[in-house]
Coordinates of C-alpha atoms in Angstrom, one line a residue:
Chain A
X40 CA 0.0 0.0 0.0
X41 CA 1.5 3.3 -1.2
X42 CA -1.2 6.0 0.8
X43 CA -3.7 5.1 3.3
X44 CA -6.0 8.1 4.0
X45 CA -7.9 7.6 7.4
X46 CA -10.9 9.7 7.7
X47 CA -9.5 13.3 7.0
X48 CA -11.4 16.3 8.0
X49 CA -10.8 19.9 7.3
X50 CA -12.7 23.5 8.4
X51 CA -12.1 26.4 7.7
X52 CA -14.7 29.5 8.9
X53 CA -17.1 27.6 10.1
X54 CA -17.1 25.7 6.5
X55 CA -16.6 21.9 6.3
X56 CA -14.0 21.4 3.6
X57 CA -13.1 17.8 4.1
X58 CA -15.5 15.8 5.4
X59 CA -14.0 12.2 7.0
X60 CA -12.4 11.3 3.6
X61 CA -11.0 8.0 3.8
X62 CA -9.0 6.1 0.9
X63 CA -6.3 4.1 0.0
X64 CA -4.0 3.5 -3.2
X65 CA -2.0 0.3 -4.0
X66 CA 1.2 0.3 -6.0
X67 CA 0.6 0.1 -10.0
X68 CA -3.2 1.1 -9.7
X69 CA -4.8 4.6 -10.9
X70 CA -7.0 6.0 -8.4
X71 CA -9.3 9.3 -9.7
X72 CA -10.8 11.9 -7.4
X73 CA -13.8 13.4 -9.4
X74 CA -16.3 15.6 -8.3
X75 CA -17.5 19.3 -8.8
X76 CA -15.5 22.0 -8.2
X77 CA -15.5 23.3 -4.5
X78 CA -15.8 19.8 -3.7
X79 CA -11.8 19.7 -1.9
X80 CA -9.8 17.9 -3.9
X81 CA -7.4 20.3 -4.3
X82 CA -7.3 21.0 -0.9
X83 CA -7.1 16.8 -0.1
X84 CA -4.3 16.6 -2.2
X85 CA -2.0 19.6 -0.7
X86 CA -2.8 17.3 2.5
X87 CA -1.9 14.4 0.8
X88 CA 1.3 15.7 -0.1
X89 CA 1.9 17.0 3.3
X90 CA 1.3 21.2 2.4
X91 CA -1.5 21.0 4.3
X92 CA -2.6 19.4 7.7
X93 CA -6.0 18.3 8.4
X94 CA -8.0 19.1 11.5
X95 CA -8.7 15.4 12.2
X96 CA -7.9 12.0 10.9
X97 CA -4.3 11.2 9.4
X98 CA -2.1 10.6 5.8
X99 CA 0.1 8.1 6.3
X100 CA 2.4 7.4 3.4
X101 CA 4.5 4.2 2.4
X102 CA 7.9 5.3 4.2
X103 CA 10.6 6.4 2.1
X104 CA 8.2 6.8 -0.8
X105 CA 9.4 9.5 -3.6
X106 CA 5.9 11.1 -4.9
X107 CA 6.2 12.9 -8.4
X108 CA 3.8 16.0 -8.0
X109 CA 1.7 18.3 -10.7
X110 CA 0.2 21.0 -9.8
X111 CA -2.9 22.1 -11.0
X112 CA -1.6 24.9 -12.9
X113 CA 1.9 27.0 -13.6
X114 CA 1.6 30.5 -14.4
X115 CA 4.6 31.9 -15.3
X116 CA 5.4 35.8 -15.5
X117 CA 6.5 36.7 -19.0
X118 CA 9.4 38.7 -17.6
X119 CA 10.8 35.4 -16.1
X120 CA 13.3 34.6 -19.1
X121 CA 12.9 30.5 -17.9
X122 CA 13.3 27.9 -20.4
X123 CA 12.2 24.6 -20.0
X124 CA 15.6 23.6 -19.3
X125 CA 15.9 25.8 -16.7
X126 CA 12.9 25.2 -15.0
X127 CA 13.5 21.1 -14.6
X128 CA 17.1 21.9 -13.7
X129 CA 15.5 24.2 -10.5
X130 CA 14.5 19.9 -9.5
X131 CA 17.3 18.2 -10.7
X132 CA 20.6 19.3 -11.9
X133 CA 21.5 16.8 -14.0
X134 CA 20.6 18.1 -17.5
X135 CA 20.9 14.6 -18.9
X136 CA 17.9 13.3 -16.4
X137 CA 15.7 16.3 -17.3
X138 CA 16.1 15.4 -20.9
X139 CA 15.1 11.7 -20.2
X140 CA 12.2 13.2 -18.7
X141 CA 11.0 15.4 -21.2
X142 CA 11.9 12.8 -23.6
X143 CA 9.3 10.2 -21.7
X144 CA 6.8 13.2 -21.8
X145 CA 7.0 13.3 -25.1
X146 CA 8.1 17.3 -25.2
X147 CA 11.8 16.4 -25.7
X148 CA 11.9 19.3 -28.5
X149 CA 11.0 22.0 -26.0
X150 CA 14.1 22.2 -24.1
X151 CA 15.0 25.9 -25.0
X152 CA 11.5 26.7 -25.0
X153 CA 10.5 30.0 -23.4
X154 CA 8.2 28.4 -20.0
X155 CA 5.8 31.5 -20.7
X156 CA 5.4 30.6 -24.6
X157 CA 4.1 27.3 -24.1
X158 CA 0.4 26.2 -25.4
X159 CA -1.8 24.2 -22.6
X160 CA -0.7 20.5 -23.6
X161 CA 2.9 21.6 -23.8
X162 CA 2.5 23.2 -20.0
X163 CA 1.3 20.0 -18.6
X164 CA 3.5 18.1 -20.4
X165 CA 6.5 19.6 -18.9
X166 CA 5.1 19.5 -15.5
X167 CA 4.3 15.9 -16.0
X168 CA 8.4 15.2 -17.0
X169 CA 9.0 17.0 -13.8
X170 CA 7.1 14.9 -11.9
X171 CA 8.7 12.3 -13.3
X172 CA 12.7 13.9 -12.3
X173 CA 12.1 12.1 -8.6
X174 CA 11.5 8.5 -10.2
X175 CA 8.2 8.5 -8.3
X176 CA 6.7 5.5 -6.5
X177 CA 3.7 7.5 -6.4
X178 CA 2.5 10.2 -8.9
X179 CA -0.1 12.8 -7.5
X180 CA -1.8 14.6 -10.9
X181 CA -4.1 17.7 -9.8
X182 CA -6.4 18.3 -13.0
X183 CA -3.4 16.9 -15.8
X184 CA -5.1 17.8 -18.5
X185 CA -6.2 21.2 -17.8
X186 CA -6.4 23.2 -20.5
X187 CA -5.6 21.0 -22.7
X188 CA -8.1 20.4 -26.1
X189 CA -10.1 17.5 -26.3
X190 CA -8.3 15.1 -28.9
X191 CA -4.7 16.5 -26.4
X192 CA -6.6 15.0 -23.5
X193 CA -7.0 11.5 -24.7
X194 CA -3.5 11.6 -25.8
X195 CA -2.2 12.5 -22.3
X196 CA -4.5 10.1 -20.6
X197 CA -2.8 7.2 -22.7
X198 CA 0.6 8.9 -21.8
X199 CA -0.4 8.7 -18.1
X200 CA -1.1 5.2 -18.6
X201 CA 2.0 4.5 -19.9
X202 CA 3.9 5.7 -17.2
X203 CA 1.6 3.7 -15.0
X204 CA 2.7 0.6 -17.0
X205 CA 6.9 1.3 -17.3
X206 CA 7.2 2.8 -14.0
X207 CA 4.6 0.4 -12.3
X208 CA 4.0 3.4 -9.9
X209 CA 0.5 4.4 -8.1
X210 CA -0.9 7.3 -10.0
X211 CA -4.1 9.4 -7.7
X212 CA -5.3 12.2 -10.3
X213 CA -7.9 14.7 -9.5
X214 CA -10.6 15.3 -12.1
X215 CA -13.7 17.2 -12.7
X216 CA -14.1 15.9 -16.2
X217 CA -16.1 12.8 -16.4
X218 CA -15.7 10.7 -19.4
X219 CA -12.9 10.6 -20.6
X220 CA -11.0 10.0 -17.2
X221 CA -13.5 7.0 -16.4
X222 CA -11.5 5.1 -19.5
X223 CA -8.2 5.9 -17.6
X224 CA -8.6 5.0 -14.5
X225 CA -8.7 1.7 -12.5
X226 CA -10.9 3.3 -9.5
X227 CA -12.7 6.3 -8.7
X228 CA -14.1 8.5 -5.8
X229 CA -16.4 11.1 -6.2
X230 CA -15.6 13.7 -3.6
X231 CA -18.0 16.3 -2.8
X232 CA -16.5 17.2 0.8
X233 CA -17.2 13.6 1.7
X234 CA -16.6 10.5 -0.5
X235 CA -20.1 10.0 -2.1
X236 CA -19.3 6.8 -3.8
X237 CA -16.2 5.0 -4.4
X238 CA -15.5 2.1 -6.7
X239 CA -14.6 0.7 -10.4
X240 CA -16.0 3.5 -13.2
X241 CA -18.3 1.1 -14.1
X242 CA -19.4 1.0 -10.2
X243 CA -19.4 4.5 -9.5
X244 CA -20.8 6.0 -13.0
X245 CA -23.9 4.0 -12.0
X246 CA -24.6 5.2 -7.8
X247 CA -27.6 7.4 -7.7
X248 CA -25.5 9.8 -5.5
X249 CA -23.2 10.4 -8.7
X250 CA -26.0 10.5 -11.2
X251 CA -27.3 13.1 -8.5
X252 CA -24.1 15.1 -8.4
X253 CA -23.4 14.8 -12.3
X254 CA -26.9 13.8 -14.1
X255 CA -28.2 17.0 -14.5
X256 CA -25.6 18.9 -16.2
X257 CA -27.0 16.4 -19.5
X258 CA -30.4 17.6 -19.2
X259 CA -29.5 21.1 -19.3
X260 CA -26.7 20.5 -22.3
X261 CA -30.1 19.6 -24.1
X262 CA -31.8 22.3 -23.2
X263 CA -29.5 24.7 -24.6
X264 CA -29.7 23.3 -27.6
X265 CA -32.9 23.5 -28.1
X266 CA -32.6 27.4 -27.2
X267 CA -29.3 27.9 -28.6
X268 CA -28.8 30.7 -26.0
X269 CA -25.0 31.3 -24.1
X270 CA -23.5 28.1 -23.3
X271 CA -21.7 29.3 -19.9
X272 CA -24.1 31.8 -18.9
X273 CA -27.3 29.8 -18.8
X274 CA -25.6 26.6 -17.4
X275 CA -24.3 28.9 -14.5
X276 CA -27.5 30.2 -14.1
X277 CA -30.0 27.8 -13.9
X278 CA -28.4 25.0 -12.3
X279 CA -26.3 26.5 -9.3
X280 CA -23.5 23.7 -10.7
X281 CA -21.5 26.5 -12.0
X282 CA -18.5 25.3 -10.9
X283 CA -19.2 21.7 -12.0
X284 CA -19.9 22.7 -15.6
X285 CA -18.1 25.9 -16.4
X286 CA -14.8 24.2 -17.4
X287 CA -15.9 21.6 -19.0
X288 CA -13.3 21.2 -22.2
X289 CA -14.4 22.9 -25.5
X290 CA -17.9 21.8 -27.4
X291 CA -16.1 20.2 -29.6
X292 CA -17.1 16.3 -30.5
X293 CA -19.9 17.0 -27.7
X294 CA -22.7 16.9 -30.4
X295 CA -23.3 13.0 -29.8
X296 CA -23.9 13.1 -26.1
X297 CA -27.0 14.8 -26.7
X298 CA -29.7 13.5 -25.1
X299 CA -28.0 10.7 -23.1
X300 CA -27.3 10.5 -19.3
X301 CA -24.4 11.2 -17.6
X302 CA -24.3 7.1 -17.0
X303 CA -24.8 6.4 -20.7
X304 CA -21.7 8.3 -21.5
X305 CA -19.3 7.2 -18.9
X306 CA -20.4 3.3 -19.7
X307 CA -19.6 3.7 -23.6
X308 CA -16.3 5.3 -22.9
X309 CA -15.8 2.3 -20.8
X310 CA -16.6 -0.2 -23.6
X311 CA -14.0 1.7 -26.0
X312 CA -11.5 1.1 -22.9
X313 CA -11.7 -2.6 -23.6
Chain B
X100 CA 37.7 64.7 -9.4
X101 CA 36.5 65.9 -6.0
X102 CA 36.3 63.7 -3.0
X103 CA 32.3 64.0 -3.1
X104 CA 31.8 62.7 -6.3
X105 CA 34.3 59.5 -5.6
X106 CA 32.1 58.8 -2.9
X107 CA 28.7 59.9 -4.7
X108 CA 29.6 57.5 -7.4
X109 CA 30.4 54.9 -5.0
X110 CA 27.7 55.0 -2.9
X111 CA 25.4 54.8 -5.5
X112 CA 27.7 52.1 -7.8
X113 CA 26.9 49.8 -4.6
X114 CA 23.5 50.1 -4.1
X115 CA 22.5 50.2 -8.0
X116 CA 24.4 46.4 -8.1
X117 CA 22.6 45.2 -5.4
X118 CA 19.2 46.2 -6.9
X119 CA 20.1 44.5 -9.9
X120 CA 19.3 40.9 -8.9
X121 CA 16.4 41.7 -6.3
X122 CA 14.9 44.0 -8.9
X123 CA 14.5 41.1 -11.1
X124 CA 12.7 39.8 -8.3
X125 CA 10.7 42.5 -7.8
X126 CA 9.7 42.6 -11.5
X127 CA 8.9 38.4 -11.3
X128 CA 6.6 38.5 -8.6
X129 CA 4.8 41.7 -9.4
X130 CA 6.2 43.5 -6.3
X131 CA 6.9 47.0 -7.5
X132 CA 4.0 48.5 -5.8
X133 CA 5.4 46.3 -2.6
X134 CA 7.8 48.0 -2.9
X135 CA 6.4 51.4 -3.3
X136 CA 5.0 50.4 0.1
X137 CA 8.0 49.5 2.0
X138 CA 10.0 52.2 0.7
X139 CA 7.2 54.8 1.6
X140 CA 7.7 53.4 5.4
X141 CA 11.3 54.1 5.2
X142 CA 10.5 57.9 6.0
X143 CA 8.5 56.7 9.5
X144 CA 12.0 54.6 10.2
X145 CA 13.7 58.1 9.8
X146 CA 11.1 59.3 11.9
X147 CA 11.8 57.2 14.7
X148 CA 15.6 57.2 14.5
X149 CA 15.8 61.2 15.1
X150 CA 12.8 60.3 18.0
X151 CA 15.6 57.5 19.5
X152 CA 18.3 59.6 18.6
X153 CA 20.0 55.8 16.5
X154 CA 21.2 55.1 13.2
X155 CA 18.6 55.5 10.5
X156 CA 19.8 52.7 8.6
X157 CA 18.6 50.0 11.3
X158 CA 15.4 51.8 12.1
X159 CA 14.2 52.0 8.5
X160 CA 15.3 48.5 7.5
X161 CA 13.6 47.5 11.1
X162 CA 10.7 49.3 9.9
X163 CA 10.6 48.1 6.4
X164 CA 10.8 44.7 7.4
X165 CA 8.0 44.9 10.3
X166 CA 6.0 46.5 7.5
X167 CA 6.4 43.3 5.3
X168 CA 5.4 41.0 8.1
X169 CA 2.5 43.1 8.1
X170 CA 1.5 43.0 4.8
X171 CA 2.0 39.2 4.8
X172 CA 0.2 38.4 7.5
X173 CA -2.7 40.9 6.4
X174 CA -2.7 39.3 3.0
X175 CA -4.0 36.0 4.5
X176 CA -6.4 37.5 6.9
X177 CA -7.9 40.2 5.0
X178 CA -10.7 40.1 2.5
X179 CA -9.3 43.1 0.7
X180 CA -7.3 42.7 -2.9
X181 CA -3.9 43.1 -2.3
X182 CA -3.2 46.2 -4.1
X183 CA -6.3 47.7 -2.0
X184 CA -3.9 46.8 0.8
X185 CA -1.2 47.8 -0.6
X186 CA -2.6 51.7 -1.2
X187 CA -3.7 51.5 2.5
X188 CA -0.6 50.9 4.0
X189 CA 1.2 52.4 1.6
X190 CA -0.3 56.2 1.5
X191 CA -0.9 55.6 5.4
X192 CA 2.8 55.0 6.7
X193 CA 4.0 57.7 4.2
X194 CA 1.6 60.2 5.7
X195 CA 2.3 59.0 9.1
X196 CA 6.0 59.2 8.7
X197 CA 5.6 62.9 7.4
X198 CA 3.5 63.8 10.5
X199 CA 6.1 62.7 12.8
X200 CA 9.2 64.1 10.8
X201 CA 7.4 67.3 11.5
X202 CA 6.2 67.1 14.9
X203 CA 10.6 66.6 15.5
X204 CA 11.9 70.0 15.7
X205 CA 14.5 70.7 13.5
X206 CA 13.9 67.5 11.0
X207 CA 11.1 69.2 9.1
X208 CA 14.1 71.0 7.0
X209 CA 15.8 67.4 6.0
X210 CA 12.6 66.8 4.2
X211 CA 13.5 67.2 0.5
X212 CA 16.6 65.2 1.3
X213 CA 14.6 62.6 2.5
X214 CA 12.2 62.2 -0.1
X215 CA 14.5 62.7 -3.4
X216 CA 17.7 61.5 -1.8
X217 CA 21.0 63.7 -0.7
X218 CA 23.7 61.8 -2.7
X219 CA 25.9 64.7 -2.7
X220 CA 26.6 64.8 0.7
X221 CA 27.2 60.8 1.2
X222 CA 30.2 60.3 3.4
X223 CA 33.1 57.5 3.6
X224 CA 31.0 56.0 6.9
X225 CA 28.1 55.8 4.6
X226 CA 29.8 54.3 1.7
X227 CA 31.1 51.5 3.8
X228 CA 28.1 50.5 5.0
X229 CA 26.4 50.4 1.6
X230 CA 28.8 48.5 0.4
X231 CA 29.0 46.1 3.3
X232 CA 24.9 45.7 3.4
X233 CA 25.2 45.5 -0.8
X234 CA 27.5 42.6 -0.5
X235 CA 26.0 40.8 2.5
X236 CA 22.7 40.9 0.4
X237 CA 24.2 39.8 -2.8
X238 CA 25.6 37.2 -1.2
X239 CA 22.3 35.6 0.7
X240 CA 20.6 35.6 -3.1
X241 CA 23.6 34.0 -5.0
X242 CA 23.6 31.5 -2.0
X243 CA 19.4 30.9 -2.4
X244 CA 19.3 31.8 -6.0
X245 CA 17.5 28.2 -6.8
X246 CA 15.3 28.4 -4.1
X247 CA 14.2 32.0 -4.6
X248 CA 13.9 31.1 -8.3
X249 CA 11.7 28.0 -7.4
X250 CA 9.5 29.9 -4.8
X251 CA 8.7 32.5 -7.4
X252 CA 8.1 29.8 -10.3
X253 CA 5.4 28.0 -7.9
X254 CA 5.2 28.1 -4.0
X255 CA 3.1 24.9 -4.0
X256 CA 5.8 22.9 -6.2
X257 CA 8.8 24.0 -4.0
X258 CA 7.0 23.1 -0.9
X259 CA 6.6 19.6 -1.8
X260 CA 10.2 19.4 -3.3
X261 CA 11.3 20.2 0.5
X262 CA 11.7 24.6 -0.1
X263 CA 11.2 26.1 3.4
X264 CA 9.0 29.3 1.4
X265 CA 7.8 30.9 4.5
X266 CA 11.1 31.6 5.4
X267 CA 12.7 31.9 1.7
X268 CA 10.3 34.7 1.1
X269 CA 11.2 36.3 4.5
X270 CA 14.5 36.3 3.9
X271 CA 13.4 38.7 0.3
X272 CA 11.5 40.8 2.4
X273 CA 14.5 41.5 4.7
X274 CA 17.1 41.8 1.8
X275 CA 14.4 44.2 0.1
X276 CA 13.8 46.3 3.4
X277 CA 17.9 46.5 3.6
X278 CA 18.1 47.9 0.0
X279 CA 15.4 50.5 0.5
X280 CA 17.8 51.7 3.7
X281 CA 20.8 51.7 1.8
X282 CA 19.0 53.1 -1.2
X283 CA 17.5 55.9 0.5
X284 CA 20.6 58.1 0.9
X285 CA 20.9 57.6 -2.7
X286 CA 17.6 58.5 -4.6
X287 CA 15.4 59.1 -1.6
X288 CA 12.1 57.1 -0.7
X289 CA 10.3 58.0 -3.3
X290 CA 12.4 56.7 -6.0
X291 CA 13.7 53.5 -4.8
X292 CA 11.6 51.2 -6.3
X293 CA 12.1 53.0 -9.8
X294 CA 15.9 51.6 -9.0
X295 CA 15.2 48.2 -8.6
X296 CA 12.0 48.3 -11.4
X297 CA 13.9 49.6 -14.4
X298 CA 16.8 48.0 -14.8
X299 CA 15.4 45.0 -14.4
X300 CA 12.5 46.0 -16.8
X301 CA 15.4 47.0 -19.2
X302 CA 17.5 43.9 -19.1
X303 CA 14.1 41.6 -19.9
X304 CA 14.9 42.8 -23.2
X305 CA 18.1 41.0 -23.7
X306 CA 18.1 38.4 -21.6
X307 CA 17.5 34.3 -22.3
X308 CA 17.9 33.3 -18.4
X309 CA 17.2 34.5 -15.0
X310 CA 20.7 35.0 -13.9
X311 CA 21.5 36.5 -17.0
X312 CA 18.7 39.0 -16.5
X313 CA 20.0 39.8 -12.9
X314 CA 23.0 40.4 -13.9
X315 CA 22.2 42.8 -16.9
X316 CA 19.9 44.6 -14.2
X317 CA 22.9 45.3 -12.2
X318 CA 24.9 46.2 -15.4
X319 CA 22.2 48.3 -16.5
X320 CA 21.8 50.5 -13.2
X321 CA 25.6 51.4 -13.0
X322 CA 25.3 52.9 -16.4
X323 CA 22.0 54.5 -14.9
X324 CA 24.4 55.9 -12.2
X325 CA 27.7 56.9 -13.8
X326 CA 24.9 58.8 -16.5
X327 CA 23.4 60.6 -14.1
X328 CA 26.0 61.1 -12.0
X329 CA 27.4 63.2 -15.0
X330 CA 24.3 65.1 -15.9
X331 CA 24.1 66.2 -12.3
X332 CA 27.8 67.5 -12.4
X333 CA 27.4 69.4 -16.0
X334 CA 23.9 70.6 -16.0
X335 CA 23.0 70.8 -11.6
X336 CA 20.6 69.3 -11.8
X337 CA 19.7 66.9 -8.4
X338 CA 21.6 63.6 -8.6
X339 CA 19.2 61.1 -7.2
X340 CA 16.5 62.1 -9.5
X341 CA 19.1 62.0 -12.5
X342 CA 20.1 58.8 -12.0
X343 CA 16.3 57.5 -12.4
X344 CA 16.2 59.5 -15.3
X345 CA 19.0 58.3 -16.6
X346 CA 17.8 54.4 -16.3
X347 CA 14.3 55.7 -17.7
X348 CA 16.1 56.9 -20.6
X349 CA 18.3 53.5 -21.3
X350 CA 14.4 51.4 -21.2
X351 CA 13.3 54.1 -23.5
X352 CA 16.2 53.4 -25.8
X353 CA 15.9 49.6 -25.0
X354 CA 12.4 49.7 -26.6
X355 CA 13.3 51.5 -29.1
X356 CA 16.1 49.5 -30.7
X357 CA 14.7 45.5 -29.6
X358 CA 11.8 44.2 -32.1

């Protein structure tokens, strides 16, 4: 066992953050938090990783474990003159592991690369090789594909899976994109403060508590389209799931989920997994 | 060349080298009206060393620094923006340090000196200790260079690859409230942070790394200084003042003749 979580709380003004999360992650699995944002998994990572300590309850890693981290994003100044070089040597510096790394990434060409000028996918991409400088038993992903476009984000998840596979490591991402994550990942927990459901994608996509937390966004999709008004703005309004839908990756190849559930969607991304 | 200039051009040599690298900083983290703000206390540290009758250097750095704390601590607390903050403390400290720089008889006429710098009258005691708090400082940031670098790429990532931040950052703030005392001799505390901003502004132009930029900063600002330096001796015009002019001038130039 690489992480055993035991019943983590958080509060901050008066507001229950973490609720008695509990969890644990084996060696060679992938283990996905999903769930809305606002929901903590942001703030149960940082206390994963030790940034952050909960008010009750306990983290307990594998001892002398190395964990390869990505954060959720990188925002880099434009007047900080950092290449991508640069910025993995800050980690390690040996210039021939920080190649490797950006090599396994897939980014190997971005070496001299302004950080600053780098498109979405590139971004994570380089964060990822960083992660991967420590030679991680245990990689901790917050949102990896973050503004990345939707065909970049199926090509990441098969990256991510490929690491999984050569470096055998445990890999806990955070998520609030539904589909195409349930086709990466061996297990999932739907967080909303507490762990609503937990189990295989095929388990989890069909709980009533995550068709409650996720169905309705679907219903409403529909609706628009039978409107055709603002995307964002009605969503936002109507449902009071803004934060659940308003990054959701671009419309495109979203056509073909009209009219189906949540649960409909998650299970044919699961066939195509097989 | 007279003994005053030696030393003006000394003086200010030191402290525009020191800038160089923390400018860089300053630019990086989108400190410059920070900086505004701590330099803006200086003038209540003066306050209180002609009060306690001590060296201004320790009270204004001593102030500087408290103010930082401050700001810090009020930046998690506070449900205010930042730069809301920032205007607060900043306008108040530099109307509070006025007040009490006149309610001490006799200081009220140091004023102008105090707020545009009196780098004429810079003496050999006052070189040496710009040049020993320029070095000292210098030397803590090559020393943490990676970690101040890695603390200003992503706080979150150098805390979980072992960076003690809090006390990285802390140690900014107190090499930033030593410049602004050194500085303040020089140009006065209402043009320090154009000191450590436009050099560092200027050398983004031509440099491809982080130290490279640092050091074109500090490069940048002796020209800035030996410049004004001169167009205070041939035309009188105030020295402090000239010397920002002067570094004004070289960005101006910079963005002119790049792209």
């Amino acid at each position: 066992m690489l992480l055993v979580v035991d019943s983590v709380s958080l509060h901050r003004n008066d507001k229950t953050l973490l609720d008695q999360v509990s969890f644990s992650l084996e060696k060679g699995r992938i283990l996905t938090l999903i769930g809305p944002n606002g929901a903590g998994k942001t703030t149960l990572v940082k206390i994963i990783l030790g940034l952050m300590k909960p008010d009750a309850g306990s983290v307990k890693r594998a001892p002398g474990i190395r964990i390869g981290y990505m954060p959720q994003r990188l925002v880099i100044d434009p007047t900080l003159p950092l290449t991508v070089g640069g910025f993995l040597k800050l980690t390690d510096r040996d210039p021939a592991s920080c190649k490797t790394a950006l090599d396994w990434a897939g980014v190997k060409a971005l070496w001299l690369s302004p950080l600053y000028s780098l498109s979405g996918g590139e971004t994570q991409r380089v964060m990822l090789a960083r992660a991967l400088l420590c030679k991680p038993d245990l990689l901790v992903l917050d949102e990896p594909v973050q503004g990345v476009d939707v065909a970049g984000q199926e090509q990441l998840y098969r990256l991510i899976a490929r690491i999984r596979r050569d470096l055998g490591c445990g890999i806990l991402m955070v998520s609030h994109d539904l589909h195409l994550v349930m086709a990466a990942t061996d297990e999932v927990i739907c967080l909303n403060q507490h762990v609503c459901c937990h189990g295989s994608p095929e388990q989890v996509s069909s709980d009533p508590e995550f068709t409650e937390l996720f169905g309705n966004r679907t219903a409403l999709y529909t609706h628009h389209h039978d409107h055709g008004h603002d995307l964002h703005g009605e969503i936002v309004s109507e449902s009071g799931m803004a934060a659940a839908n308003a990054n959701r990756p671009s419309t495109g190849g979203r056509d073909s989920e009209k009219g189906t559930t949540a649960d409909q969607v998650a299970a044919r991304d699961n066939v195509g997994q097989g | 060349m007279p003994d005053f200039l030696v030393l003006a051009i000394a003086a200010a040599l030191g402290v525009a080298l020191v800038a160089g690298p923390l400018g860089a900083f300053v630019v990086w983290r989108r400190m410059a009206y920070f900086g505004d703000t701590l330099a803006h206390s200086a003038l209540l540290g003066v306050a209180a060393a002609l009060w306690l009758q001590i060296s201004p250097g320790f009270s204004v750095a001593a102030v500087c620094l408290i103010l930082a704390l401050v700001l810090i601590f009020l930046q998690h607390q506070s449900s205010l923006a930042i730069d809301t903050l920032l205007g607060i403390l900043s306008h108040s400290s530099l109307a509070l340090g006025l007040v009490a720089i006149y309610l001490i008889p006799g200081a009220r006429t140091n004023l102008e000196t105090l707020l545009f710098g009196d780098l004429l009258t810079v003496t050999a005691g006052e070189v040496a200790a710009i040049w020993f708090t320029g070095i000292s400082v210098l030397l803590m940031v090559t020393l943490l260079w990676r970690q101040l670098l890695s603390i200003t790429v992503h706080e979150d990532l150098a805390r979980a690859d072992g960076i003690a931040v809090n006390r990285v950052r802390n140690l900014l703030m107190l090499s930033l409230a030593l410049v602004i005392a050194i500085a303040m001799k020089v140009v006065g505390v209402l043009l320090i942070t154009a000191l450590l901003v436009i050099p560092a502004a200027t050398a983004r132009r031509y440099a491809r790394s982080p130290e490279a930029m640092a050091v074109f900063a500090s490069l940048l600002g002796c020209l800035a200084v030996i410049v004004g330096i001169a167009a205070s001796w041939f035309w009188d015009t105030p020295a402090g003042p000239s010397i920002v002019l002067a570094a004004s001038l070289v960005f101006v130039f910079s963005l002119a003749t790049k792209d």
